[in-house]
Coordinates of C-alpha atoms and ligand atoms in Angstrom, one line a residue:
X1491 CA 104.3 65.8 95.2
X1492 CA 102.1 68.1 97.8
X1493 CA 99.9 65.9 99.7
X1494 CA 97.6 66.2 102.9
X1495 CA 99.2 64.4 106.3
X1496 CA 97.8 64.2 109.4
X1497 CA 99.6 65.3 112.8
X1498 CA 97.5 64.5 116.0
X1499 CA 93.7 65.6 116.8
X1500 CA 92.8 68.5 114.2
X1501 CA 95.9 69.0 112.5
X1502 CA 96.4 67.8 108.5
X1503 CA 99.4 69.9 107.1
X1504 CA 100.0 70.4 103.1
X1505 CA 103.1 68.9 103.1
X1506 CA 105.8 68.0 100.2
X1507 CA 106.1 64.5 100.5
X1508 CA 107.6 61.4 98.2
X1509 CA 105.8 60.8 94.8
X1510 CA 104.5 57.4 94.9
X1511 CA 105.9 54.8 92.3
X1512 CA 104.7 50.9 90.8
X1513 CA 105.5 48.7 92.7
X1514 CA 103.7 45.3 91.7
X1515 CA 102.8 44.8 87.8
X1516 CA 99.2 45.3 88.5
X1517 CA 99.7 49.1 90.1
X1518 CA 98.7 52.2 88.3
X1519 CA 100.0 55.7 89.6
X1520 CA 97.0 58.3 88.9
X1521 CA 97.7 61.9 88.9
X1522 CA 94.2 63.1 91.0
X1523 CA 92.7 65.4 89.4
X1524 CA 89.7 65.2 92.2
X1525 CA 89.8 64.5 95.5
X1526 CA 87.1 65.3 98.9
X1527 CA 87.1 65.4 102.2
X1528 CA 84.5 62.7 103.6
X1529 CA 83.5 62.3 107.1
X1530 CA 85.1 59.0 107.8
X1531 CA 88.1 61.6 107.9
X1532 CA 86.7 63.5 110.6
X1533 CA 87.3 60.3 112.6
X1534 CA 91.0 60.5 112.6
X1535 CA 90.7 64.1 112.6
X1536 CA 89.1 63.7 115.6
X1537 CA 91.3 60.7 117.4
X1538 CA 88.7 58.8 117.8
X1539 CA 89.7 55.1 118.3
X1540 CA 92.6 56.4 120.4
X1541 CA 94.2 58.0 117.2
X1542 CA 95.3 54.7 116.3
X1543 CA 93.1 55.1 112.6
X1544 CA 96.2 57.1 111.0
X1545 CA 99.5 57.2 111.6
X1546 CA 101.2 60.5 112.2
X1547 CA 102.5 61.6 108.4
X1548 CA 100.4 59.5 106.4
X1549 CA 98.3 61.1 103.9
X1550 CA 94.7 61.2 104.0
X1551 CA 91.9 61.0 102.2
X1552 CA 90.1 57.6 100.2
X1553 CA 87.6 59.8 97.3
X1554 CA 89.9 60.7 94.7
X1555 CA 89.6 60.4 91.0
X1556 CA 92.2 61.4 88.8
X1557 CA 94.1 60.4 85.1
X1558 CA 96.2 57.1 84.4
X1559 CA 100.0 58.4 84.5
X1560 CA 101.7 55.1 84.3
X1561 CA 100.5 51.4 84.4
X1562 CA 102.7 48.5 85.6
X1563 CA 103.5 45.8 83.0
X1564 CA 99.8 43.9 84.6
X1565 CA 97.6 46.1 83.9
X1566 CA 95.7 45.3 80.7
X1567 CA 92.5 47.4 80.3
X1568 CA 94.4 50.6 81.1
X1569 CA 96.4 53.0 79.5
X1570 CA 97.8 56.4 80.4
X1571 CA 95.9 59.2 80.0
X1572 CA 92.5 57.0 80.9
X1573 CA 90.3 59.0 83.2
X1574 CA 88.7 56.7 86.2
X1575 CA 87.2 56.6 89.5
X1576 CA 88.5 54.3 92.1
X1577 CA 86.5 52.6 95.0
X1578 CA 87.6 54.1 99.0
X1579 CA 88.4 50.6 100.0
X1580 CA 91.5 48.5 98.6
X1581 CA 90.9 44.8 96.9
X1582 CA 92.0 42.2 95.2
X1583 CA 89.0 41.3 93.1
X1584 CA 90.4 37.1 93.7
X1585 CA 90.1 36.1 97.3
X1586 CA 87.5 34.4 98.7
X1587 CA 85.3 37.8 99.8
X1588 CA 85.9 39.3 96.5
X1589 CA 84.5 36.6 95.2
X1590 CA 81.0 36.8 97.0
X1591 CA 81.1 40.3 96.3
X1592 CA 82.3 41.4 100.1
X1593 CA 85.5 43.5 98.5
X1594 CA 85.8 45.9 101.3
X1595 CA 86.4 42.5 103.3
X1596 CA 89.0 41.2 100.8
X1597 CA 91.2 39.7 103.1
X1598 CA 94.2 39.8 100.7
X1599 CA 94.7 43.9 101.7
X1600 CA 92.9 43.3 105.2
X1601 CA 90.1 45.0 104.6
X1602 CA 92.2 47.9 103.7
X1603 CA 91.1 51.4 103.0
X1604 CA 93.4 54.4 100.7
X1605 CA 94.9 56.8 103.4
X1606 CA 93.6 54.3 106.1
X1607 CA 95.4 51.8 108.7
X1608 CA 93.3 49.0 108.8
X1609 CA 95.6 46.5 107.1
X1610 CA 98.2 46.9 104.6
X1611 CA 98.3 50.3 104.4
X1612 CA 97.9 52.7 101.7
X1613 CA 98.6 55.8 100.7
X1614 CA 95.7 58.7 100.7
X1615 CA 94.0 60.3 97.9
X1616 CA 94.2 63.9 99.7
X1617 CA 97.3 64.3 97.2
X1618 CA 99.0 64.8 93.4
X1619 CA 99.1 61.2 92.7
X1620 CA 98.5 57.9 94.5
X1621 CA 99.6 54.7 94.0
X1622 CA 96.2 52.1 93.3
X1623 CA 96.9 48.6 93.6
X1624 CA 95.1 45.7 91.4
X1625 CA 94.0 48.6 89.0
X1626 CA 92.1 46.6 86.7
X1627 CA 89.9 45.5 89.5
X1628 CA 89.6 48.6 91.1
X1629 CA 89.5 51.3 88.5
X1630 CA 86.4 52.3 86.3
X1631 CA 87.4 54.6 83.3
X1632 CA 84.3 57.3 83.2
X1633 CA 82.8 59.0 80.3
X1634 CA 84.6 61.8 78.2
X1635 CA 81.6 64.3 79.0
X1636 CA 81.3 63.4 82.5
X1637 CA 82.6 65.9 85.2
X1638 CA 84.5 65.3 87.8
X1639 CA 82.2 66.1 90.7
X1640 CA 79.3 63.5 89.1
X1641 CA 81.8 60.5 88.9
X1642 CA 83.7 61.3 92.0
X1643 CA 81.3 60.2 94.7
X1644 CA 80.4 56.9 92.9
X1645 CA 83.5 55.7 94.6
X1646 CA 82.2 56.3 98.1
X1647 CA 79.2 58.5 99.5
X1648 CA 77.3 58.3 96.5
X1649 CA 77.6 54.4 96.9
X1650 CA 77.2 54.4 100.7
X1651 CA 73.8 56.6 100.4
X1652 CA 72.5 54.1 97.8
X1653 CA 73.5 50.9 99.4
X1654 CA 72.3 52.3 103.2
X1655 CA 68.8 52.8 101.5
X1656 CA 68.9 49.4 99.7
X1657 CA 69.7 47.6 102.9
X1658 CA 66.5 49.4 104.1
X1659 CA 64.0 47.7 102.1
X1660 CA 62.3 50.8 100.9
X1661 CA 59.2 49.6 99.6
X1662 CA 56.7 51.8 97.2
X1663 CA 54.4 54.0 99.8
X1664 CA 56.9 53.7 102.9
X1665 CA 57.8 56.2 105.6
X1666 CA 61.8 56.6 105.9
X1667 CA 63.5 58.7 108.2
X1668 CA 67.6 59.3 107.5
X1669 CA 69.3 59.8 111.0
X1670 CA 72.4 62.8 109.5
X1671 CA 71.9 65.1 107.1
X1672 CA 76.0 65.2 105.8
X1673 CA 76.8 64.4 103.1
X1674 CA 75.7 60.1 103.0
X1675 CA 72.5 61.8 104.7
X1676 CA 71.6 63.6 102.0
X1677 CA 72.7 61.3 98.9
X1678 CA 70.7 58.2 101.4
X1679 CA 67.7 60.2 101.1
X1680 CA 68.8 61.2 97.2
X1681 CA 69.0 57.1 97.1
X1682 CA 66.0 56.4 98.5
X1683 CA 63.5 58.3 96.7
X1684 CA 64.2 55.6 94.1
X1685 CA 62.4 53.3 96.1
X1686 CA 59.0 55.3 95.8
X1687 CA 58.7 56.0 99.3
X1688 CA 55.4 58.1 100.6
X1689 CA 57.9 60.2 102.7
X1690 CA 61.4 60.9 104.1
X1691 CA 62.3 62.6 107.0
X1692 CA 65.6 64.2 107.5
X1693 CA 67.2 64.2 111.0
X1694 CA 69.8 66.3 112.0
X1695 CA 70.7 69.8 113.8
X1696 CA 72.4 72.2 111.2
X1697 CA 69.6 73.7 109.5
X1698 CA 71.4 74.9 106.1
X1699 CA 71.9 71.1 106.3
X1700 CA 67.8 70.3 106.4
X1701 CA 67.1 72.9 104.0
X1702 CA 69.1 71.1 101.2
X1703 CA 67.2 67.8 102.8
X1704 CA 64.2 69.9 102.0
X1705 CA 65.1 70.2 98.5
X1706 CA 65.7 66.7 98.1
X1707 CA 62.3 65.9 98.7
X1708 CA 62.6 65.6 102.7
X1709 CA 60.6 66.8 105.5
X1710 CA 63.1 68.0 108.1
X1711 CA 63.2 67.3 111.8
X1712 CA 65.5 69.5 114.0
X1713 CA 67.4 67.9 116.7
X1714 CA 66.8 71.4 118.5
X1715 CA 63.5 70.5 119.3
X1716 CA 63.8 67.5 121.1
X1717 CA 63.6 64.0 121.1
X1718 CA 63.7 62.9 117.2
X1719 CA 61.9 59.4 117.8
X1720 CA 59.0 61.0 119.7
X1721 CA 59.0 63.8 116.5
X1722 CA 59.1 60.9 114.4
X1723 CA 56.3 59.2 116.2
X1724 CA 54.4 62.2 116.5
X1725 CA 54.9 62.9 112.4
X1726 CA 53.3 59.3 111.4
X1727 CA 50.4 58.8 113.8
X1728 CA 52.0 57.2 116.3
X1729 CA 53.8 54.6 114.7
X1730 CA 57.0 55.2 114.1
X1731 CA 58.6 55.0 110.2
X1732 CA 58.5 51.9 108.8
X1733 CA 62.8 52.2 107.3
X1734 CA 65.6 54.4 109.4
X1735 CA 68.5 55.3 107.5
X1736 CA 71.8 55.8 110.2
X1737 CA 74.1 57.7 108.3
X1738 CA 75.7 59.7 111.3
X1739 CA 78.3 57.0 113.0
X1740 CA 77.8 57.4 116.8
X1741 CA 76.1 55.8 119.8
X1742 CA 73.0 58.5 119.9
X1743 CA 71.7 58.7 116.4
X1744 CA 71.9 54.6 116.1
X1745 CA 69.9 54.5 119.8
X1746 CA 67.5 56.8 118.4
X1747 CA 67.2 55.1 115.0
X1748 CA 66.4 51.8 116.8
X1749 CA 63.8 54.0 118.9
X1750 CA 62.2 55.6 116.4
X1751 CA 61.5 52.7 113.9
X1752 CA 58.2 50.9 113.5
X1753 CA 57.7 47.5 115.0
X1754 CA 58.5 45.1 112.3
X1755 CA 60.6 48.0 110.6
X1756 CA 63.9 47.9 109.1
X1757 CA 67.3 50.2 110.7
X1758 CA 69.9 50.3 107.4
X1759 CA 73.2 52.0 109.5
X1760 CA 76.3 53.0 107.8
X1761 CA 78.2 55.2 109.9
X1762 CA 81.2 53.9 111.1
X1763 CA 81.5 52.8 114.5
X1764 CA 84.7 53.5 115.9
X1765 CA 85.0 52.4 119.2
X1766 CA 84.8 48.9 119.8
X1767 CA 81.5 48.7 121.2
X1768 CA 78.9 50.8 122.0
X1769 CA 75.3 50.9 124.1
X1770 CA 72.9 49.7 122.1
X1771 CA 68.8 49.4 123.2
X1772 CA 68.6 45.8 122.3
X1773 CA 65.7 44.9 124.6
X1774 CA 63.6 47.5 122.1
X1775 CA 64.6 45.6 119.3
X1776 CA 64.1 42.8 120.1
X1777 CA 60.5 43.2 121.4
X1778 CA 59.6 45.4 118.1
X1779 CA 61.1 42.6 115.8
X1780 CA 63.3 44.9 113.7
X1781 CA 65.4 43.9 111.3
X1782 CA 69.3 45.5 111.1
X1783 CA 71.8 46.1 108.1
X1784 CA 75.0 47.3 109.2
X1785 CA 78.2 47.9 107.5
X1786 CA 80.9 49.5 105.2
X1787 CA 79.8 49.9 101.6
X1788 CA 81.4 47.7 98.7
X1789 CA 80.9 50.7 96.6
X1790 CA 83.3 48.7 94.0
X1791 CA 79.8 47.0 93.9
X1792 CA 77.8 49.6 93.1
X1793 CA 80.1 52.0 90.9
X1794 CA 78.9 50.4 87.6
X1795 CA 75.1 50.6 88.7
X1796 CA 74.9 54.1 89.7
X1797 CA 77.2 55.5 87.0
X1798 CA 73.8 55.1 84.4
X1799 CA 71.3 57.2 87.1
X1800 CA 73.7 59.7 87.6
X1801 CA 74.1 60.6 83.4
X1802 CA 70.5 60.6 83.4
X1803 CA 70.1 63.4 86.4
X1804 CA 67.8 60.5 88.6
X1805 CA 70.5 60.8 91.4
X1806 CA 72.6 64.6 91.3
X1807 CA 75.6 63.9 94.0
X1808 CA 77.3 67.3 93.0
X1809 CA 74.7 69.2 94.5
X1810 CA 75.9 68.8 97.8
X1811 CA 79.2 70.1 97.2
X1812 CA 79.8 73.2 98.9
X1813 CA 83.3 73.9 98.3
X1814 CA 86.0 73.8 95.7
X1815 CA 89.5 73.9 97.2
X1816 CA 92.6 73.9 96.7
X1817 CA 94.3 70.8 97.9
X1818 CA 96.7 72.9 100.0
X1819 CA 94.0 75.1 101.1
X1820 CA 93.0 71.6 102.8
X1821 CA 93.2 72.1 106.4
X1822 CA 90.5 74.7 106.4
X1823 CA 88.4 72.6 104.5
X1824 CA 88.5 70.1 107.4
X1825 CA 87.9 73.0 109.9
X1826 CA 85.0 74.2 107.8
X1827 CA 83.5 70.6 107.2
X1828 CA 84.2 70.0 110.6
X1829 CA 82.7 72.9 112.4
X1830 CA 80.0 73.1 109.4
X1831 CA 80.9 77.0 109.2
X1832 CA 80.7 78.6 106.3
X1833 CA 77.5 76.4 105.0
X1834 CA 79.9 73.7 104.4
X1835 CA 78.3 70.3 103.2
X1836 CA 81.4 68.8 100.9
X1837 CA 84.5 69.7 100.4
X1838 CA 86.4 68.9 97.2
X1839 CA 90.4 69.8 96.8
X1840 CA 91.7 70.1 93.4
X1841 CA 95.4 69.6 93.2
Ligands
NAD3078 P1 79.3 64.1 108.7 O1 80.0 64.2 109.9 O2 79.3 65.3 107.5 O3 77.5 63.9 108.4 C1 76.7 63.4 109.9 C2 76.2 64.8 110.2 O4 75.0 64.0 111.4 C3 75.8 66.4 110.3 O5 75.1 67.1 110.2 C4 75.5 66.3 111.8 O6 75.6 67.3 112.5 C5 74.6 64.6 112.0 N1 74.4 64.2 113.5 C6 75.2 64.1 114.2 N2 74.3 64.0 115.5 C7 73.4 63.4 115.2 C8 72.3 62.9 115.6 N3 71.7 62.2 117.0 N4 71.0 62.3 114.6 C9 71.3 63.2 113.6 N5 71.7 63.5 112.7 C10 72.9 63.6 113.7 O7 79.6 63.0 108.0 P2 79.2 62.4 106.4 O8 80.1 62.5 105.4 O9 77.8 62.2 106.2 O10 79.5 60.9 107.1 C11 78.1 60.4 107.9 C12 78.8 58.9 108.1 O11 79.0 57.9 107.1 C13 80.1 59.1 109.2 O12 79.9 58.2 110.0 C14 81.0 58.8 108.1 O13 82.6 57.9 108.9 C15 80.0 57.3 107.4 N6 80.6 56.3 106.4 C16 80.1 55.1 106.4 C17 80.5 54.7 105.2 C18 80.9 53.1 105.0 O14 81.2 52.0 104.1 N7 79.9 52.7 105.6 C19 81.2 55.4 103.8 C20 81.4 57.0 104.0 C21 81.2 57.3 105.3
ZN3079 ZN1 84.9 57.8 103.1

């Protein structure tokens, strides 16, 4: 089958690879109908973490959906032809962490991610087919009248954006600032609006992304106009936003988020920090009495909750899709998403 494989910094290729097969009785094999390129794939593409994230030749991608082509004899709730979404992290549903509703900490899989190299290595979703283990636990059926572009992001970036907003503890009337107007930040802005903030600011430097943020009710703050924390304080009578959502995943925006938030405010961060440590304005965070919440999203927990909100149009994830490419065009998809060319925001791939 055809799949997108990793070959080094800035080098992903469409290649012929072996078909996935059922291994455990609780597996399914999906025929993928849509997958996507995530900001987290870019960390691997950039060789962050010393290139240790993915092996050469590994199949990329953890955002995918599809139809069940084969189900193992131990699979109870799914049959051939069922159309399903799957969260990006691989979890068993039974270990201590899964039982504590922390599936992304799954002890059985060692915090594995599809197409990643944490814990056990699983094939990625930028492919024609994929093996999904623990299928009854991981797969959620999608209503027949729901389009792929409305359902797909429940498995990763919509759940992540929502969980970032929820972790911020936004209350009606609050002022919220979102760092990063990429796919995750934009969906964090949509999600933040569900909690009734008075104002939402979007911080980025990419103009066309800030324009879409405005359509989602956010006031743009361009990094090109200087220190974002100073701009946010100036726009809020000197006090700073009540809640800052960090959706970038680098030391600079994390620092700026801490500098921007008001005393006693909350910083909620979902950006992925690939390096083992980073600078942190600990004194400022301490004397500001701020609350900090960060981490990987337990998307498995959110898929079912958010699906009705998408159906009702209260969340509109498909609005961030800028490109729908054939799977074999993924190398171009990575390049434009990475370089912010051709007004790229979210790139979907069709096998
Ligand atoms: P992206 O790279 O398209 O978005 C990042 C955006 O941040 C870009 O638009 C960029 O211009 C902007 N940016 C860069 N520096 C900035 C700064 N100092 N201040 C404000 N904005 C700045 O990627 P994405 O798909 O939106 O993903 C964003 C982050 O979320 C990535 O780190 C990704 O790994 C992470 N992520 C985390 C989870 C999770 O479970 N926690 C899940 C999915 C994605
Ligand atoms: Zn992702």
